[in-house]
Amino acid sequence: RKRFEVKTLGFSSLELKNLIFFLGAVGRVAEVAGKSSVMMEIRTPKTHKAKRVLEKRAPKLVENGKKTLILHGTKTSATVSSVLMELYRLKKGGAIKYSRRNENIRPFESGGETSLEFFSLKTDCSIFVYGSHTKKRPDNLVLGRMYDHHVYDLIEVGIENFKSLLSFSYDKKIAPHEGSKPFICFTGEGFENVPELKQLKEVLTDLFRGEVVENLNLTGLDRAYICTAVSPTKVFLTHCAIKLKKSGTIVPRIELVEVGPSMDLVIRRNRLPNEGLRKEAMKSSKDKPKKKVKNVDQDDVLGKLGRVYIPEQEVGKIPLPDKSKGVKRERREGKVKKNKEEGSASKKLKESE
Amino acid sequence: MDMETDQIYQIDVGNLLAFNPNHRFSSAPSSREELVKECVTEGTKLVQAIADTLFNLPSTETNDGPLVQLPPPSTKLPREKHLPRPKPPTKWEEFALKKGIQKRKKDKIVYDETTDKFKRRHGYDRVNDDNDIPIIEAKASDEPGEDPFAKRLDDKKKRVGKQEKNRLENLKSAAKAGALPSHVQLAVTGLPISGTKAQPKKIGKEALGDVAGLAATSTASGGKFDKKLPGEKPPKKQGKHHKYLPVVPRYGWVDEEKEQTNKVLGKLLSKHSHEILNVGKAINMYNDKKEKKKSGRSDKLKAKKDITKKKPYANKAN
C-alpha cells in the first residue's frame, strides 16, 4: 500500500473550506437552486408591434398561410431568373425573394441545408424555391417545404419550353389581381399513379394555395393554374385568367385565357419526408379553438338570451346642435348670447360681433 | 361532380382544387399549340366543375359582391409548425390542485373600511395603499431604531424578488417541455459560477453591478467599510456571502458538497503537485526498492558479472 502525505500549502483545513465556500458563493446565482449554473433572464418584447410579430410566428392550432422564399443558386441562367421573378410576382403578398447568389445552399446534400433553415427561421417561410443552372442540371428548380424550420421534403424539376408572362398578349382588363385566390387544376392519371408526380401535386397545391379563407368573394376569382401530366415524368404548367360569361343559370360560363408564365416541368430528383415526420406534420387537432362568446346565455325556458349594455344618459348634458347660423341676425345674436351665458363655446361669436 | 360517365373529378372546394385522374392523351399531340390547347380545354372543364359547386353555395350580398362561405379544405397538407404543446402546470398550480384551492375572481372595486368608500383594487387611489399608512404601531418584538416604513418597503421588495425567481423557474420548466409562451425568451446573462464554462457575452449594467458587489464582499468585512466611488450604489446583499450546501444530498442528485471539495482539491493538487511530490526522487526510491528485492538478477546499467572471471577474494556466502 502506498501512502503519501499531501502538504496543502499552508492552508489549514478550515481555511480551505472557507475558500471553497467563497468560490461557490456567487451572489444571486447561489440562491437559485443548484440545477443551473448560469444566470438566466426573462426577455419580453418592449413594443406592441414586436409582440404581435412574435405571436404571429408562434405555432398555432389554425396556422397562417405559408410564405414562400425564393432564392438563387450559385449560377442562374436567364430562364431560371425570369422563372423566379415571375413566381415572385404571382405570389406577391406571401413571398420573399432574395436577390443574392447562395453558394453554400445545396438542398440535396446533408450539410447544405443549414443556410436554408436559417433563412426560413428568419423570414418565417415554410416553402422555398431554389433556382440554379449547371451543366449537369440545366434550368434547375428545387421546390421544398419545411416543418418547424427543418427541411421536410424536396422535389427537383427542370424547366423546359418556358414562356414568360410578358410574351403573352391579352386584354388587360382580365388581368388577374395580386393576391387573389386561384383555382388549381390537375389533369392526368400520372398524378395518381406516379409517386413523384403525387408529391409534385402536393407541393404545387401548397405553393399556389395561399391563405386558407372561410369567406370568399365570388367577383374576386380571376386566376387559375392548370397542371397537366403529359408523361410520367413531365408536367405542363400554365397560368390563366378567368373570364366569366353569362349563362342561363346562376353559374357563369368559364373561359380561360392564358396570361401568365407557362413551362414544362421535368422531374429530376426528389426526397420524400420520412414516415415519422410525415405523421407528425399531418397531425391536426380535432377540437376547434374555443371562442369565448360574451353576453350570451342559454336558458331552458326562454332559449337564447343576450345581454345589452346601454350607457347612462345624462339628459342635461346632451350636446345640441348650434343652429345660430340658420337664423336671422337678431335671433342669431340672441342665441349666441344665450349660449355664452350657458358656458358652451360658440364659433359664431366672431361673426356676431 | 359527374360530367360524363367516365369522368369523375375529385373536387376540393375549400382549396378551389380539382383533379381529373382519368385523362389520357388519346393521340400524341402533333404540335406544342395542340398540346397547350388541349390542356387549357381540360382545365376549363375542371374550373367549370368547381364553379358549379361554388356558385350554388349559399351566398350573402355585400358591397363588394356576393360572399360565399367555403367549406374547410378536404386535401390534407402538412403543417408548417408543430402543434402547440401543453404548458406544464406552474408550482402554484400544482399546489392549488393538491390542496383543492379554487380560483376566485377578484372584483375591481373593493369596499375600503377606513374611508367607508368603494375604491378600486389597483391603480390611483387604491385600497390598502402602502404609502397611505400614517401610523404603524410598535410591537414588543420590534427593535428600537428600526424604521418600520422602510421595513415594509424592504419586505415588499423581497416578496417581489422571490416572485420573480419563481416566475423564472416556472418559465424554465415550460421551456424544457417546449411550451414557452411565444412572447417570452429566456436569455443567458451575467456571470457563471467559477469553475464552470463562461458564456462569452457582453456584460450589461446589472452584471457589472454584480461583479462590483462580488469584489466588495470578497473583503474580510464583506464590503461594509469600502470607500464608495461617487455614484456607486450600495451592495445589494450586505455582509458576507455564504452558500451552505445541503449536508445530506437530495435523492437522485449529485452530492454537491463532495463535488465541490473534490473539484477544488483536484485543482490544488494538480497545480502544486511538483511541490508535493518530487517525481524524480520518488522514481529513484522506487527503483532502489525494486532492486533490493531482485538482488540476484543483473541490471542493464550494471556491469555484467563475468562468471568465468574469478575474483581474488570472493566470498560466496555474501
XYZ file of C-alpha atoms in Angstrom:
671
model
C 0.000 0.000 0.000
C 1.346 3.381 -0.878
C 0.881 6.325 1.355
C 1.951 9.804 0.537
C 1.423 12.895 2.536
C -0.043 15.913 0.944
C 1.222 19.242 2.009
C -1.669 21.573 1.422
C 0.489 24.586 1.010
C -0.018 26.058 4.405
C -3.837 26.154 4.152
C -5.470 24.703 7.169
C -8.483 22.557 6.541
C -10.819 25.238 7.870
C -9.356 27.872 5.603
C -9.645 25.505 2.707
C -13.292 25.031 3.369
C -13.862 28.741 3.555
C -12.053 29.148 0.298
C -14.313 26.598 -1.288
C -17.389 28.299 0.092
C -16.271 31.573 -1.367
C -15.722 30.007 -4.740
C -19.166 28.554 -4.591
C -20.979 31.647 -3.454
C -21.520 33.989 -6.373
C -24.205 36.416 -5.314
C -27.669 35.811 -6.691
C -26.681 32.656 -8.526
C -26.050 30.800 -5.325
C -29.626 31.390 -4.284
C -31.009 29.820 -7.402
C -31.457 26.090 -6.833
C -28.339 24.160 -7.698
C -29.731 22.919 -11.033
C -28.495 25.721 -13.251
C -25.015 27.035 -13.248
C -25.764 30.088 -15.393
C -27.910 33.138 -14.734
C -30.937 33.439 -16.937
C -33.047 36.428 -17.749
C -36.600 36.714 -18.986
C -36.818 38.838 -22.101
C -40.165 40.093 -23.312
C -40.761 42.413 -26.270
C -40.795 46.075 -25.350
C -43.139 47.220 -28.098
C -46.611 46.032 -29.066
C -45.510 45.554 -32.647
C -42.720 43.210 -31.639
C -45.148 41.245 -29.503
C -47.579 40.912 -32.383
C -44.826 39.684 -34.690
C -43.763 37.044 -32.189
C -47.334 35.902 -31.697
C -47.858 35.673 -35.426
C -44.849 33.414 -35.777
C -45.686 31.146 -32.859
C -47.059 27.650 -33.525
C -50.861 27.769 -33.529
C -53.792 25.427 -33.862
C -55.008 27.113 -37.019
C -51.994 28.249 -38.987
C -51.306 31.230 -41.179
C -50.769 30.850 -44.908
C -47.344 29.523 -45.821
C -44.890 32.079 -47.090
C -42.515 31.283 -49.924
C -38.816 32.023 -50.035
C -37.314 32.439 -53.481
C -33.570 32.012 -53.807
C -30.872 31.977 -56.435
C -28.167 29.366 -56.557
C -24.527 29.697 -57.460
C -25.244 30.208 -61.117
C -28.555 31.006 -62.758
C -29.473 31.211 -66.391
C -31.804 33.792 -67.873
C -34.667 31.294 -67.869
C -34.245 30.459 -64.219
C -34.001 34.086 -63.139
C -37.133 35.004 -65.051
C -38.988 31.981 -63.659
C -38.062 33.012 -60.135
C -39.017 36.614 -60.785
C -42.391 35.689 -62.246
C -43.128 33.236 -59.484
C -42.453 36.029 -57.046
C -44.835 38.299 -58.911
C -47.551 35.660 -58.886
C -47.192 35.203 -55.148
C -46.600 38.828 -54.303
C -48.283 39.011 -50.917
C -46.830 35.858 -49.476
C -43.339 35.533 -50.866
C -39.895 36.838 -50.130
C -37.275 36.955 -52.848
C -33.587 37.123 -52.135
C -31.537 38.524 -54.960
C -28.068 37.394 -53.973
C -26.395 34.194 -55.001
C -26.246 31.488 -52.365
C -23.262 29.297 -52.901
C -23.481 27.254 -49.744
C -27.038 26.052 -50.231
C -27.221 22.527 -51.569
C -30.661 21.195 -50.756
C -29.980 17.573 -51.531
C -26.766 17.331 -49.561
C -26.825 16.723 -45.840
C -24.787 19.766 -44.829
C -26.119 22.159 -47.398
C -29.427 22.827 -45.717
C -28.299 24.863 -42.728
C -28.384 28.161 -44.581
C -31.847 27.368 -45.907
C -33.109 26.561 -42.446
C -31.629 29.758 -41.085
C -33.358 31.846 -43.744
C -36.585 30.002 -43.129
C -36.348 30.821 -39.455
C -35.569 34.474 -40.036
C -38.242 35.117 -42.631
C -40.822 32.654 -41.275
C -41.154 30.929 -44.650
C -42.164 27.292 -44.952
C -41.859 26.793 -48.701
C -38.782 27.630 -50.692
C -37.977 27.721 -54.379
C -34.309 27.461 -55.228
C -33.252 28.017 -58.804
C -29.874 27.171 -60.285
C -28.209 26.284 -63.551
C -25.375 23.811 -64.008
C -24.140 21.825 -66.920
C -25.421 18.606 -65.430
C -28.756 20.097 -64.408
C -29.679 22.985 -66.660
C -32.520 25.285 -65.628
C -32.998 23.587 -62.331
C -35.668 24.395 -59.787
C -35.856 22.834 -56.337
C -39.202 23.141 -54.575
C -39.059 22.335 -50.910
C -41.127 22.532 -47.790
C -40.199 22.987 -44.175
C -41.612 21.625 -40.983
C -40.597 23.517 -37.867
C -37.981 25.253 -39.993
C -36.286 21.976 -40.904
C -36.442 20.506 -44.379
C -39.497 18.313 -44.748
C -39.445 17.279 -48.401
C -37.798 18.298 -51.650
C -38.537 17.913 -55.316
C -36.257 18.937 -58.131
C -37.623 19.831 -61.554
C -36.091 21.020 -64.753
C -37.681 23.835 -66.718
C -38.291 23.423 -70.419
C -40.166 25.494 -73.001
C -40.536 28.437 -70.693
C -42.776 31.239 -71.929
C -42.595 34.411 -69.884
C -45.739 36.301 -68.956
C -44.506 39.243 -70.958
C -44.770 37.248 -74.144
C -48.495 36.678 -73.758
C -50.803 39.275 -75.208
C -54.268 39.618 -73.828
C -56.877 42.161 -72.889
C -55.549 44.000 -69.851
C -58.975 44.133 -68.250
C -58.984 40.461 -67.422
C -55.511 40.546 -65.914
C -55.661 38.817 -62.519
C -55.284 40.950 -59.438
C -52.462 40.482 -56.995
C -53.192 38.125 -54.138
C -56.426 36.691 -55.454
C -57.239 33.094 -54.575
C -56.543 30.835 -57.554
C -58.238 27.772 -58.935
C -55.810 24.855 -59.152
C -56.475 22.070 -61.668
C -54.609 18.818 -62.170
C -55.209 16.576 -65.147
C -53.736 13.204 -65.853
C -53.565 9.772 -64.354
C -49.865 10.268 -63.646
C -50.720 12.426 -60.643
C -52.316 9.417 -59.023
C -50.019 6.624 -60.095
C -46.520 8.023 -60.135
C -45.213 8.829 -56.604
C -43.019 11.718 -57.790
C -45.934 13.358 -59.550
C -48.075 12.798 -56.496
C -45.521 14.671 -54.424
C -45.305 17.392 -57.054
C -49.080 17.766 -56.966
C -48.979 18.241 -53.208
C -46.116 20.723 -53.376
C -47.745 22.759 -56.135
C -51.019 22.870 -54.208
C -49.173 24.133 -51.167
C -47.275 26.654 -53.235
C -50.206 28.147 -55.131
C -52.840 27.850 -52.463
C -52.069 30.971 -50.450
C -54.195 31.632 -47.400
C -56.999 29.334 -46.361
C -60.092 31.517 -46.272
C -63.555 30.935 -44.916
C -65.397 33.629 -46.815
C -64.755 34.122 -50.480
C -65.881 36.954 -52.685
C -67.040 35.462 -55.972
C -66.182 38.534 -58.007
C -62.560 38.204 -56.983
C -61.972 34.907 -58.752
C -59.742 35.686 -61.659
C -56.919 33.193 -61.953
C -56.339 29.501 -62.453
C -53.280 27.274 -62.551
C -53.506 24.328 -64.919
C -51.155 21.394 -64.467
C -51.275 18.519 -66.898
C -49.282 15.323 -66.653
C -48.041 14.953 -70.199
C -45.965 11.908 -69.401
C -44.922 10.100 -66.216
C -42.004 12.497 -65.902
C -43.245 15.701 -67.446
C -45.846 18.191 -66.287
C -47.111 21.137 -68.269
C -47.885 24.114 -66.047
C -49.636 27.275 -67.138
C -51.343 30.239 -65.547
C -54.632 31.517 -66.951
C -57.007 34.363 -66.282
C -60.709 33.636 -65.871
C -63.424 35.254 -67.933
C -66.926 34.792 -66.590
C -69.512 34.730 -69.309
C -73.250 34.910 -68.945
C -75.058 31.640 -68.985
C -78.641 30.801 -68.359
C -78.144 29.749 -64.736
C -76.577 31.326 -61.633
C -73.336 29.629 -62.547
C -71.487 31.626 -65.181
C -69.704 30.001 -68.065
C -65.967 29.909 -67.523
C -63.469 30.805 -70.171
C -59.741 30.590 -69.612
C -57.202 32.811 -71.307
C -53.530 32.089 -70.961
C -51.798 35.085 -69.397
C -49.017 34.025 -67.232
C -45.851 32.042 -67.468
C -46.112 28.576 -68.916
C -43.453 25.924 -68.646
C -42.759 22.245 -68.765
C -41.512 20.702 -65.554
C -39.352 17.606 -65.882
C -38.984 15.594 -62.695
C -35.372 15.063 -61.696
C -34.704 14.171 -58.100
C -36.923 14.114 -55.093
C -36.817 13.420 -51.416
C -39.888 12.238 -49.559
C -40.332 13.023 -45.884
C -39.566 10.182 -43.527
C -42.607 8.427 -42.167
C -42.425 9.641 -38.574
C -42.029 13.252 -39.603
C -44.840 12.958 -42.092
C -47.181 11.556 -39.458
C -46.319 14.367 -37.096
C -46.781 17.054 -39.714
C -50.122 15.676 -40.830
C -51.444 15.620 -37.278
C -54.226 18.074 -36.782
C -56.097 18.875 -33.639
C -59.758 17.977 -33.941
C -61.102 20.457 -31.436
C -61.670 23.981 -32.669
C -60.185 26.851 -30.680
C -62.715 27.817 -28.044
C -64.057 31.219 -28.909
C -65.359 32.980 -25.877
C -68.801 34.331 -26.635
C -69.645 37.036 -24.177
C -73.050 38.258 -23.036
C -74.940 35.272 -24.444
C -76.755 32.821 -22.199
C -78.751 29.722 -22.917
C -81.931 29.367 -20.936
C -84.064 26.230 -20.974
C -87.351 28.107 -20.929
C -86.599 31.245 -22.852
C -83.912 29.875 -25.195
C -81.003 32.076 -26.177
C -80.648 35.190 -24.044
C -78.454 38.142 -24.726
C -77.268 40.986 -22.548
C -77.231 44.515 -23.880
C -75.384 47.279 -22.083
C -76.692 50.825 -22.509
C -74.567 53.666 -21.154
C -76.204 56.046 -18.742
C -77.842 59.037 -20.446
C -77.252 62.381 -18.850
C -80.147 64.272 -20.303
C -78.898 67.651 -19.199
C -75.577 67.264 -20.951
C -76.686 66.119 -24.402
C -74.828 68.240 -26.984
C -77.484 70.069 -29.021
C -76.620 71.447 -32.468
C -75.622 75.082 -32.502
C -78.034 76.371 -35.132
C -77.219 80.021 -34.692
C -76.260 80.422 -38.356
C -79.541 79.230 -39.824
C -81.486 82.021 -38.205
C -81.887 85.778 -38.855
C -79.429 88.244 -37.392
C -81.159 89.411 -34.219
C -82.211 85.942 -33.394
C -78.683 84.759 -34.081
C -77.195 87.296 -31.743
C -79.705 86.395 -29.135
C -78.925 82.722 -29.439
C -75.197 83.343 -29.253
C -75.632 85.403 -26.119
C -77.688 82.664 -24.592
C -75.005 80.064 -25.413
C -72.364 82.319 -23.951
C -74.328 82.543 -20.738
C -74.677 78.805 -20.594
C -70.943 78.487 -20.904
C -70.671 76.441 -24.098
C -68.233 77.709 -26.730
C -69.625 79.288 -29.851
C -67.777 79.592 -33.127
C -70.257 82.179 -34.403
C -69.237 84.652 -31.715
C -66.803 86.314 -34.075
C -69.414 86.832 -36.763
C -71.970 88.302 -34.477
C -69.616 90.995 -33.144
C -69.470 16.200 -59.949
C -70.136 13.999 -62.949
C -69.656 15.405 -66.379
C -69.615 12.164 -68.316
C -69.844 8.637 -67.043
C -66.119 8.029 -67.050
C -65.053 11.487 -65.991
C -65.385 11.880 -62.265
C -63.374 14.716 -60.923
C -62.014 14.947 -57.406
C -63.026 18.384 -56.263
C -61.865 20.154 -53.110
C -63.931 23.316 -52.860
C -62.146 24.574 -49.765
C -58.902 24.800 -51.722
C -60.513 25.564 -55.097
C -58.768 22.418 -56.262
C -59.870 19.920 -58.892
C -58.211 16.753 -60.101
C -59.115 14.716 -63.121
C -57.469 11.318 -62.766
C -58.923 9.781 -65.877
C -57.483 11.838 -68.618
C -55.256 10.257 -71.154
C -53.879 11.821 -74.238
C -55.770 9.851 -76.864
C -53.289 10.668 -79.559
C -49.827 12.101 -79.222
C -50.299 15.848 -79.679
C -48.998 16.933 -83.033
C -47.583 20.269 -82.006
C -46.997 22.378 -78.973
C -50.044 24.527 -79.643
C -52.250 21.481 -79.879
C -50.961 20.281 -76.535
C -51.486 23.651 -74.911
C -54.956 23.950 -76.356
C -55.948 20.534 -75.098
C -54.586 21.260 -71.624
C -56.459 24.539 -71.427
C -59.733 22.953 -72.513
C -59.328 20.236 -69.914
C -58.543 22.908 -67.346
C -61.633 24.868 -68.326
C -63.795 21.827 -67.709
C -62.306 21.385 -64.256
C -62.723 25.039 -63.304
C -66.301 24.904 -64.550
C -66.909 21.934 -62.299
C -65.583 23.792 -59.250
C -67.540 26.912 -60.173
C -70.736 24.865 -60.434
C -70.394 23.847 -56.795
C -69.133 27.226 -55.725
C -71.891 29.378 -57.172
C -74.530 27.106 -55.747
C -73.353 27.646 -52.205
C -75.486 29.981 -50.066
C -74.166 33.483 -50.542
C -74.613 36.777 -48.752
C -74.662 40.064 -50.587
C -72.115 42.668 -49.574
C -70.894 45.913 -51.091
C -68.046 44.202 -52.869
C -70.059 41.338 -54.248
C -71.541 38.028 -53.275
C -69.746 36.493 -50.347
C -69.727 32.728 -50.051
C -68.764 30.615 -47.074
C -66.282 27.985 -48.191
C -66.239 24.551 -46.617
C -62.977 23.544 -44.946
C -60.427 22.058 -47.360
C -60.529 18.303 -47.774
C -56.988 17.666 -49.020
C -54.653 17.207 -46.104
C -51.450 19.153 -46.357
C -48.608 19.075 -43.851
C -48.472 21.755 -41.206
C -45.689 24.277 -41.224
C -45.084 24.207 -37.467
C -45.754 21.736 -34.692
C -48.982 21.778 -32.752
C -48.807 23.982 -29.667
C -47.625 21.876 -26.758
C -49.467 21.924 -23.443
C -47.863 24.021 -20.768
C -46.733 22.155 -17.646
C -48.521 23.394 -14.522
C -46.692 26.017 -12.503
C -45.624 25.332 -8.928
C -48.573 27.286 -7.581
C -50.995 25.453 -9.854
C -49.694 22.107 -8.639
C -50.029 23.211 -5.063
C -53.539 24.553 -5.611
C -54.558 21.311 -7.281
C -53.210 19.293 -4.391
C -54.893 21.428 -1.762
C -58.097 21.903 -3.716
C -57.831 25.693 -3.852
C -60.238 27.231 -6.340
C -59.532 30.371 -8.276
C -61.700 33.224 -7.180
C -62.465 36.164 -9.368
C -61.419 39.448 -7.747
C -63.603 42.499 -8.051
C -62.211 45.671 -9.461
C -63.981 47.799 -6.868
C -63.496 46.945 -3.215
C -65.045 48.425 -0.092
C -62.498 50.324 1.920
C -63.344 50.265 5.613
C -61.049 53.053 6.709
C -62.746 55.600 4.479
C -66.173 53.860 4.120
C -65.973 54.168 0.379
C -65.693 51.920 -2.591
C -62.219 52.162 -4.027
C -60.504 50.359 -6.859
C -58.216 47.470 -6.105
C -55.291 48.559 -8.296
C -54.213 51.958 -9.524
C -54.715 55.530 -8.449
C -56.302 55.944 -5.025
C -56.418 52.254 -4.314
C -57.458 50.211 -1.350
C -54.690 49.333 1.146
C -52.067 51.508 -0.418
C -48.739 51.169 1.367
C -47.995 54.878 1.106
C -51.206 55.860 2.853
C -50.479 54.359 6.236
C -49.933 57.250 8.637
C -49.055 55.355 11.807
C -47.514 51.965 12.411
C -47.843 50.849 15.992
C -44.751 49.471 17.626
C -44.805 45.868 18.775
C -42.830 44.304 21.574
C -40.830 42.309 19.043
C -39.639 45.431 17.191
C -36.062 46.602 17.616
C -35.558 50.240 18.560
C -34.034 52.357 15.824
C -35.528 50.323 13.004
C -37.708 52.180 10.559
C -40.963 50.216 10.173
C -41.899 52.042 6.979
C -38.590 51.189 5.386
C -39.014 47.666 6.656
C -42.379 47.376 4.906
C -40.871 48.537 1.629
C -37.988 46.182 2.093
C -40.328 43.261 2.737
C -42.250 44.102 -0.380
C -39.082 44.171 -2.432
C -38.118 40.793 -1.083
C -41.523 39.368 -1.919
C -41.317 40.755 -5.427
C -37.828 39.335 -5.841
C -38.979 35.919 -4.698
C -41.907 36.041 -7.074
C -39.627 36.914 -9.978
C -37.417 33.983 -9.102
C -40.421 31.659 -9.021
C -41.614 33.007 -12.334
C -38.229 32.312 -13.853
C -38.303 28.757 -12.561
C -41.767 28.205 -13.999
C -40.678 29.526 -17.378
C -37.618 27.326 -17.334
C -39.710 24.221 -16.767
C -42.068 25.346 -19.526
C -39.119 25.848 -21.850
C -37.898 22.367 -21.007
C -41.270 20.974 -22.080
C -41.108 23.034 -25.254
C -44.092 25.147 -24.270
C -42.585 28.568 -23.654
C -45.119 31.339 -24.358
C -44.479 32.933 -27.736
C -43.604 36.390 -26.488
C -41.086 35.255 -23.852
C -37.462 34.459 -24.452
C -35.028 33.099 -21.896
C -31.588 34.540 -22.336
C -28.339 33.623 -20.676
C -26.864 36.565 -18.888
C -24.349 37.526 -16.261
C -21.512 35.519 -14.789
C -21.404 31.789 -14.310
C -20.125 30.118 -11.165
C -16.334 29.969 -11.193
C -15.213 26.581 -12.322
C -17.922 26.214 -14.926
C -17.728 27.304 -18.529
C -18.164 31.002 -19.070
C -20.593 32.133 -21.749
C -18.884 34.804 -23.828
C -21.477 37.569 -23.807
C -21.469 41.313 -23.368
C -21.720 42.220 -19.721
C -24.566 44.598 -19.023
C -25.087 47.167 -16.316
C -26.644 44.725 -13.870
C -23.948 42.141 -14.314
C -21.257 44.761 -13.769
C -23.016 45.757 -10.599
C -22.983 42.124 -9.544
C -19.272 41.861 -10.148
C -18.594 45.048 -8.261
C -20.650 43.651 -5.422
C -18.647 40.450 -5.565
C -15.411 42.323 -5.322
C -16.722 44.274 -2.381
C -17.902 41.249 -0.480
C -14.645 39.430 -1.064
C -13.087 41.655 1.553
C -12.975 40.336 5.084
C -15.654 42.666 6.369
C -17.981 41.971 3.489
C -17.546 45.327 1.723
C -19.098 47.342 4.523
C -16.228 49.795 5.044
C -15.118 50.137 1.430
C -14.808 53.630 0.100
C -17.503 54.058 -2.487
C -16.977 55.887 -5.754
C -19.360 58.747 -6.451
C -22.500 57.321 -7.946
C -21.880 53.748 -6.855
C -24.871 52.141 -5.289
C -24.594 50.221 -2.023
C -24.249 46.461 -2.409
C -27.486 44.586 -2.715
C -26.709 41.974 -0.109
C -24.969 43.357 2.921
C -22.440 41.240 4.675
C -20.670 38.117 3.758
C -21.965 35.623 1.262
C -22.293 32.121 2.413
C -23.652 29.307 0.377
C -24.192 26.319 2.543
C -24.801 23.234 0.525
C -27.071 20.592 1.982
C -25.222 18.100 4.163
C -27.406 15.253 3.069
C -27.622 15.272 -0.719
C -31.070 15.143 -2.273
C -32.200 11.804 -3.606
C -31.062 11.367 -7.134
C -28.951 14.494 -7.081
C -25.187 14.697 -7.161
C -23.587 15.266 -3.757
C -22.776 18.922 -4.296
C -20.603 19.383 -1.246
C -18.485 16.396 -2.136
C -18.209 17.524 -5.756
C -17.124 20.976 -4.723
C -14.478 19.829 -2.323
C -13.182 17.298 -4.789
C -13.013 19.851 -7.567
C -11.025 22.341 -5.546
C -8.809 19.694 -4.089
C -8.069 18.330 -7.504
C -7.111 21.738 -8.808
C -4.865 22.486 -5.890
C -3.116 19.198 -6.176
C -2.587 19.415 -9.899
C -1.214 22.928 -9.645
C 1.198 22.251 -6.867
C 1.884 18.636 -7.491
C 5.531 19.387 -8.212
C 5.935 20.809 -4.711
C 4.113 17.991 -3.082
C 5.710 15.130 -4.858
C 9.217 15.100 -6.176
C 8.691 12.740 -9.027
C 12.339 12.098 -9.774
C 13.165 11.250 -6.204
C 10.119 9.048 -5.957
C 11.173 7.141 -9.012
C 14.646 6.630 -7.670
C 13.374 5.445 -4.354
C 11.022 3.074 -6.077
C 13.694 1.707 -8.298
C 16.064 1.158 -5.387
C 13.401 -0.754 -3.596
C 12.796 -2.826 -6.624
C 16.460 -3.596 -6.994
C 16.797 -4.617 -3.398
C 14.050 -7.119 -3.978
C 15.576 -8.534 -7.079
C 19.134 -8.647 -5.802
C 20.109 -11.699 -7.780
C 19.232 -10.512 -11.235
C 21.526 -8.312 -13.247
C 20.553 -4.796 -14.280
C 21.161 -3.381 -17.741
C 23.136 -0.448 -16.387
C 25.107 -2.592 -14.044
C 28.204 -4.183 -15.467
C 27.609 -7.772 -16.322
C 29.152 -10.183 -13.916
C 31.501 -12.403 -15.751
C 31.253 -15.753 -14.041
C 34.298 -17.059 -15.776
C 36.424 -14.385 -14.243
C 37.369 -15.258 -10.740
C 37.528 -12.602 -8.185
C 40.555 -12.810 -5.953
C 38.936 -12.757 -2.568
C 35.276 -13.511 -3.449
C 33.164 -14.712 -0.623
C 30.400 -16.824 -1.984
C 28.398 -16.621 1.131
C 27.867 -12.861 0.654
